[in-house]
Every structure is written in structure tokens, then in C-alpha cells.
Backbone as CSV, one residue per row, in Angstrom:
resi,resn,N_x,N_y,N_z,CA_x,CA_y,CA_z,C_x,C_y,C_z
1,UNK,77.413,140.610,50.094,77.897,139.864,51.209,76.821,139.814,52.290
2,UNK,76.327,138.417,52.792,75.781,138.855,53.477,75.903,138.612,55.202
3,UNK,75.704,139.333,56.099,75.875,139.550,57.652,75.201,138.374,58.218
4,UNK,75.082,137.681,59.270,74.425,137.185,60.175,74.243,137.918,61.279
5,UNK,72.734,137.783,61.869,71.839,138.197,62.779,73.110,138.382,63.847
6,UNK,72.558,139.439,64.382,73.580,140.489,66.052,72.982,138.584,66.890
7,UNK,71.743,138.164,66.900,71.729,137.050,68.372,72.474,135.976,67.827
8,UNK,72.781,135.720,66.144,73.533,134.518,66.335,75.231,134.494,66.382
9,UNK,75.517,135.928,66.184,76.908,136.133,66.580,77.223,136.009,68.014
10,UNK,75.986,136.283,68.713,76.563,136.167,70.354,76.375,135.012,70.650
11,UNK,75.877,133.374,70.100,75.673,132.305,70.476,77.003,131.486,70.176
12,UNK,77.683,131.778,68.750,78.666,131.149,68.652,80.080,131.436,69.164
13,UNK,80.209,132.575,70.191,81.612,133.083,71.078,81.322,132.062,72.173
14,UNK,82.645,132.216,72.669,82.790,131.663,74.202,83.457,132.161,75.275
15,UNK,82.661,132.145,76.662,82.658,133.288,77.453,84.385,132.411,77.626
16,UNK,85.317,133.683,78.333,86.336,133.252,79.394,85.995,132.010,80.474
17,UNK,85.221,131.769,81.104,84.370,130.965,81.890,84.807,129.950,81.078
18,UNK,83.969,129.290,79.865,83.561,128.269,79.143,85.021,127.483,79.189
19,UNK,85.974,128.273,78.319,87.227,127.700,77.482,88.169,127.500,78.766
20,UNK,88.325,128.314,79.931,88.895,127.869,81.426,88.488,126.585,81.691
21,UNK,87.140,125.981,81.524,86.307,124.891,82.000,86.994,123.498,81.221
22,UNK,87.213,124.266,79.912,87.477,122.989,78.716,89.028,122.742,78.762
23,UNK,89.405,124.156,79.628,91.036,123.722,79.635,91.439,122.503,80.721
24,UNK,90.500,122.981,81.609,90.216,121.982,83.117,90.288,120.766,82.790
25,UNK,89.372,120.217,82.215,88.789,118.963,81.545,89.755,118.818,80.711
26,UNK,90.340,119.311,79.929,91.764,118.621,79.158,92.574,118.091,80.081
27,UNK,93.675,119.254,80.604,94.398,118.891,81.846,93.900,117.520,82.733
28,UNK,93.178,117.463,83.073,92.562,116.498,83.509,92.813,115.290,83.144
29,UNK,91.473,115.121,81.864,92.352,114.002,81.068,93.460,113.747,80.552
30,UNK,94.284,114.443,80.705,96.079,114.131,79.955,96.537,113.462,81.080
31,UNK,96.601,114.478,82.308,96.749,113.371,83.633,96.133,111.752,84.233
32,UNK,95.145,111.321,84.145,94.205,110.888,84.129,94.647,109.507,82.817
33,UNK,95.547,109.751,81.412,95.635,108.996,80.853,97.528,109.067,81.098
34,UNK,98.157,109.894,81.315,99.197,109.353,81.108,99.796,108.867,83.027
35,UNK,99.390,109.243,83.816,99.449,108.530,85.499,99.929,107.447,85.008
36,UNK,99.524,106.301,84.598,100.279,105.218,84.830,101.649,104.543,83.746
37,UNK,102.118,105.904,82.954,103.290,105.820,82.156,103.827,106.330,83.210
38,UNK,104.079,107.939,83.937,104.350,108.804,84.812,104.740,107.705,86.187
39,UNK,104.083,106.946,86.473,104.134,106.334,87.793,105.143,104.695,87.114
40,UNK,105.173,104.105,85.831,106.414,103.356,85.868,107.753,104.296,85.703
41,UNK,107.441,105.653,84.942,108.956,105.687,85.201,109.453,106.359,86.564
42,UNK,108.951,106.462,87.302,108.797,106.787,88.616,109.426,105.318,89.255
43,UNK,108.936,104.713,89.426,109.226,103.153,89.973,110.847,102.646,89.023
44,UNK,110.502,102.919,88.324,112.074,102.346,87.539,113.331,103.448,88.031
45,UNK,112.986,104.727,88.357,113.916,105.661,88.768,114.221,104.887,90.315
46,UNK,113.223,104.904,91.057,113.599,104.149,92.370,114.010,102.887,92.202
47,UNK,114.094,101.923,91.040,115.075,100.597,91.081,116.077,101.133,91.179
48,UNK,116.651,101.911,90.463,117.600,102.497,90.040,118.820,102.987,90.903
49,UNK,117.893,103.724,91.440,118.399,104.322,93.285,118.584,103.001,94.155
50,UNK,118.076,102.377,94.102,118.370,101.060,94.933,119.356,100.196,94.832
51,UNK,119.725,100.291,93.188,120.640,99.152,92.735,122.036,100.265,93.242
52,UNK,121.850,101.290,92.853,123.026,102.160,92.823,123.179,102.092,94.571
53,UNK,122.448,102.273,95.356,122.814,101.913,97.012,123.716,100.807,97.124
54,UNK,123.168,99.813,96.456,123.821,98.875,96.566,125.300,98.590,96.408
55,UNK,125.359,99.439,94.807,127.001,99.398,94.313,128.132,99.761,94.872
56,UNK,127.272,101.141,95.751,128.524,101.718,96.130,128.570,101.252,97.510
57,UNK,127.418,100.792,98.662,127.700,99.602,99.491,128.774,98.281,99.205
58,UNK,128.947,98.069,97.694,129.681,96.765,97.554,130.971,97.617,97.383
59,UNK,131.299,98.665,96.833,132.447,99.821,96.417,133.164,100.162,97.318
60,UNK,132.688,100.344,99.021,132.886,100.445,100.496,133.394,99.500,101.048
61,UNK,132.806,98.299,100.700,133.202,96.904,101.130,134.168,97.059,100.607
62,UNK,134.609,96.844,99.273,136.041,96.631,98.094,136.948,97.461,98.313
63,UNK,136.388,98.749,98.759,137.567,100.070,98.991,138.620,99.529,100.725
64,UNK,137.503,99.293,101.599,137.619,98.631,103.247,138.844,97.715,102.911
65,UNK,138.527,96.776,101.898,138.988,95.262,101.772,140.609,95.929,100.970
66,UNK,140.449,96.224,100.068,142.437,97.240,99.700,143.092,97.774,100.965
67,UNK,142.107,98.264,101.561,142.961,99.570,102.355,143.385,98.154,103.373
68,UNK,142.851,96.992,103.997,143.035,96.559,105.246,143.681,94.817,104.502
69,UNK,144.329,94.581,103.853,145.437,93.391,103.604,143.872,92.233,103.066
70,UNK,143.365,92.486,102.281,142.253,91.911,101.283,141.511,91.423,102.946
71,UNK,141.015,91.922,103.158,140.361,91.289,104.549,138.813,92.294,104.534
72,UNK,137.895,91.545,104.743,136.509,92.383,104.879,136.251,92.619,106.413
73,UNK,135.754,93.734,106.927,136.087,94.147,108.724,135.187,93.306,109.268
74,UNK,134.430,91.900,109.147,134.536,91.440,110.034,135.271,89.769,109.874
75,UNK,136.433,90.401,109.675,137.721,89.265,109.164,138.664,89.961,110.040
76,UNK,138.744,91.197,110.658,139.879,91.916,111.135,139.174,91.831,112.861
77,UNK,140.488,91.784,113.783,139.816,91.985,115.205,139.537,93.646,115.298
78,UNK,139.087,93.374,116.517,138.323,94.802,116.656,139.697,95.693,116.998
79,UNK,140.629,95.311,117.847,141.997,96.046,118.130,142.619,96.745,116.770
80,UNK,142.351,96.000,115.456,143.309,96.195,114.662,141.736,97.189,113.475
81,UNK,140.886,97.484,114.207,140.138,98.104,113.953,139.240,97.527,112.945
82,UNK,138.001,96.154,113.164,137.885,95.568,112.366,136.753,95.395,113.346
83,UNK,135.760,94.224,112.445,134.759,93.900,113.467,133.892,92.453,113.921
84,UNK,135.481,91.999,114.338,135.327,90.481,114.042,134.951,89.934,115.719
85,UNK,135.202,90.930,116.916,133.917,91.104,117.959,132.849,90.992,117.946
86,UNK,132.308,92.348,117.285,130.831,92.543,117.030,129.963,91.503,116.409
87,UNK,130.789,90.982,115.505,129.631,89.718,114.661,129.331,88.811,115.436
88,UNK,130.559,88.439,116.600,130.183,87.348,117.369,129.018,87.721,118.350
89,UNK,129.028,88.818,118.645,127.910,89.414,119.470,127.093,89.814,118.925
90,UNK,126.374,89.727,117.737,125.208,90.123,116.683,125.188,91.512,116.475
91,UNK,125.875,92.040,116.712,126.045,93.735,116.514,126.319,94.215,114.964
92,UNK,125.762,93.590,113.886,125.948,93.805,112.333,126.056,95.030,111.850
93,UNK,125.258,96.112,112.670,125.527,97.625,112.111,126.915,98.072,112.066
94,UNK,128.018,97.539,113.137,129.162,97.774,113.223,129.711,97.957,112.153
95,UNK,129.561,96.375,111.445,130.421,96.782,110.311,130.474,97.784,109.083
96,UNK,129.312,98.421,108.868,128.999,99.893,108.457,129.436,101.103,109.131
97,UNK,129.576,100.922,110.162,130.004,102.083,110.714,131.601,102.066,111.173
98,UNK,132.465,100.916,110.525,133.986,101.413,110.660,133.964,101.661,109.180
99,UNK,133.305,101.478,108.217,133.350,101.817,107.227,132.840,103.495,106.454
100,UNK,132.678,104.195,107.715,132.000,105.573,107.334,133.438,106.498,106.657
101,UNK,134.008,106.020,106.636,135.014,106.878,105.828,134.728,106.578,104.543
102,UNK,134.033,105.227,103.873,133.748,104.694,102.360,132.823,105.436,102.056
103,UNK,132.069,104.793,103.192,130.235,105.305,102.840,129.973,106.707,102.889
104,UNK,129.566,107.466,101.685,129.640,109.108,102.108,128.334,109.118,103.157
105,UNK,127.040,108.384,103.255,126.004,108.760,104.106,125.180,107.683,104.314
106,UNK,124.976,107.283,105.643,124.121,106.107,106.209,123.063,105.899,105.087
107,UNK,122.595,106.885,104.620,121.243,107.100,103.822,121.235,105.597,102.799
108,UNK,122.273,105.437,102.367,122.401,104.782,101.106,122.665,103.116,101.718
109,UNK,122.443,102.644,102.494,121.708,101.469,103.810,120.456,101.016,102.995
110,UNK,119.759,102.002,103.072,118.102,101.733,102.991,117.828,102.053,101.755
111,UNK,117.132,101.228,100.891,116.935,101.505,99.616,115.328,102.551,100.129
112,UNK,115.050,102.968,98.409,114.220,104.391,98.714,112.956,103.710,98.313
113,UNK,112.774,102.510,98.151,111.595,101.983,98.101,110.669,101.377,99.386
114,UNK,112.164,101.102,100.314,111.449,100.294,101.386,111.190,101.640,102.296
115,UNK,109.433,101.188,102.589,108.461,102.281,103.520,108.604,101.406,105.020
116,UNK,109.219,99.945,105.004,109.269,100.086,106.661,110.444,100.166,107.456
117,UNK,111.715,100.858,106.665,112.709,101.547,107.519,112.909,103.376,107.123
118,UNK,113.457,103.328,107.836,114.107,104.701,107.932,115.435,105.233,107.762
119,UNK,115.489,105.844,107.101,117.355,105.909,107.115,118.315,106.791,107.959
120,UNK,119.161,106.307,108.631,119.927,107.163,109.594,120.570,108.461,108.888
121,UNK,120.469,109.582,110.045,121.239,110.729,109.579,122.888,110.818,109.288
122,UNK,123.079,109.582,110.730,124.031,109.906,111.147,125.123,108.540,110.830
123,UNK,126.104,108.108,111.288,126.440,106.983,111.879,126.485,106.325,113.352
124,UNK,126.668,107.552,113.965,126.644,106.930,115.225,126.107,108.451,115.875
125,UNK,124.866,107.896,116.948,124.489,106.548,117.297,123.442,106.141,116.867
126,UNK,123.206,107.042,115.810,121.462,106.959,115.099,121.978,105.674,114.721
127,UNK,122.475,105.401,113.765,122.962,103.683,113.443,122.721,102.333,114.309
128,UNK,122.953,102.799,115.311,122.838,101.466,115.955,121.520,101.869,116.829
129,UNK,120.841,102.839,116.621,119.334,103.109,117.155,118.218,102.362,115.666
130,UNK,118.725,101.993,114.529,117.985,101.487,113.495,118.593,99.902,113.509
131,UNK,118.520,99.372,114.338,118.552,97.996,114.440,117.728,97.317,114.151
């Protein structure tokens, strides 16, 4: 049987150093190639969230519209707790905010894509401070 030389056994190991370096450079490239699979389903999760804002915005409306004789609140006067005032006076947030008993949280207003609003904490008066 025969041995190979003590210097060429120490040429073919690899320090801790080396294989850290090559792990780097993997990692790297895995990121680097899969980013733009990672970033559509990222974007399709936020349609997602958006459409669903929406539903249960229309679910609030539909729930509003049973509870109050098929009438949407700004079909009802404001006395009879409705917000058929406010529209005439451009005050549109209103009608979201007699509806906070539907809506569990202002949040769901603002879809999670749009970067030039903000979404209220509250209903009132942060609500009518996001005009």
C-alpha cells in the first residue's frame, strides 16, 4: 500500500476559514438567485391582503345595510344615525366611522401596498385626521 508524502496531505485539507468562505458564497448565491421568486410571492401575499380589506369593507357595508331597513348610512339621516348630512358636506370618512361596530379596525381602509397613506389607529379622531 502505498502512503502519500506528509506536504501533500496538508495541501489537499481545508482550513475552517476556507469552507466558512464557500458557505458564504453559496448562501449568497441561493439568495441572489431565488430574490425574485421570494419577492413575487411576497407581492401576491399583499394582493391578497388588499382584496381581503376590501371584502370585509363590502361585509360592513352589507352587515350596516341588514341591521338598518336595506339602507347604506349615507341613505339614513344623521338623527336616525346614518350619514346622509355628512355626504352633503364632503365629510366621507363618516361613513366608516358609524360603521366601527362592522369594521373590527380602521387598519383595513388602507390597503398594505399603498406607501402614500397611513392607516388610522383609531376611529375617531385619528379618522378624520387621515382625510
Amino acid at each position: 500500500m502505498r502512503t502519500r508524502p506528509a506536504k501533500l496531505r496538508a495541501t489537499i485539507g481545508l482550513s475552517i476559514l476556507e469552507v466558512l468562505l464557500i458557505c458564504g458564497v453559496l448562501v449568497v448565491l441561493t439568495f441572489w438567485l431565488l430574490g425574485p421568486v421570494l419577492a413575487r410571492r411576497f407581492a401576491r401575499s399583499s394582493r391578497v391582503n388588499c382584496a381581503n380589506n376590501l371584502k370585509q369593507t363590502g361585509l360592513a357595508f352589507k352587515t350596516w345595510v341588514l341591521d338598518n331597513g336595506d339602507k347604506f348610512p349615507m341613505e339614513v339621516a344623521s338623527t336616525s344615525g346614518g350619514t346622509l348630512g355628512a355626504t352633503n358636506a364632503g365629510q366621507l370618512f363618516t361613513h366608516f366611522m358609524v360603521m366601527s361596530n362592522e369594521l373590527s379596525t380602521p387598519k383595513i381602509l388602507v390597503c398594505p401596498n399603498d406607501q402614500r397613506r397611513t392607516a388610522a389607529a383609531n376611529f375617531w379622531p385619528a379618522l378624520s385626521e387621515h382625510v
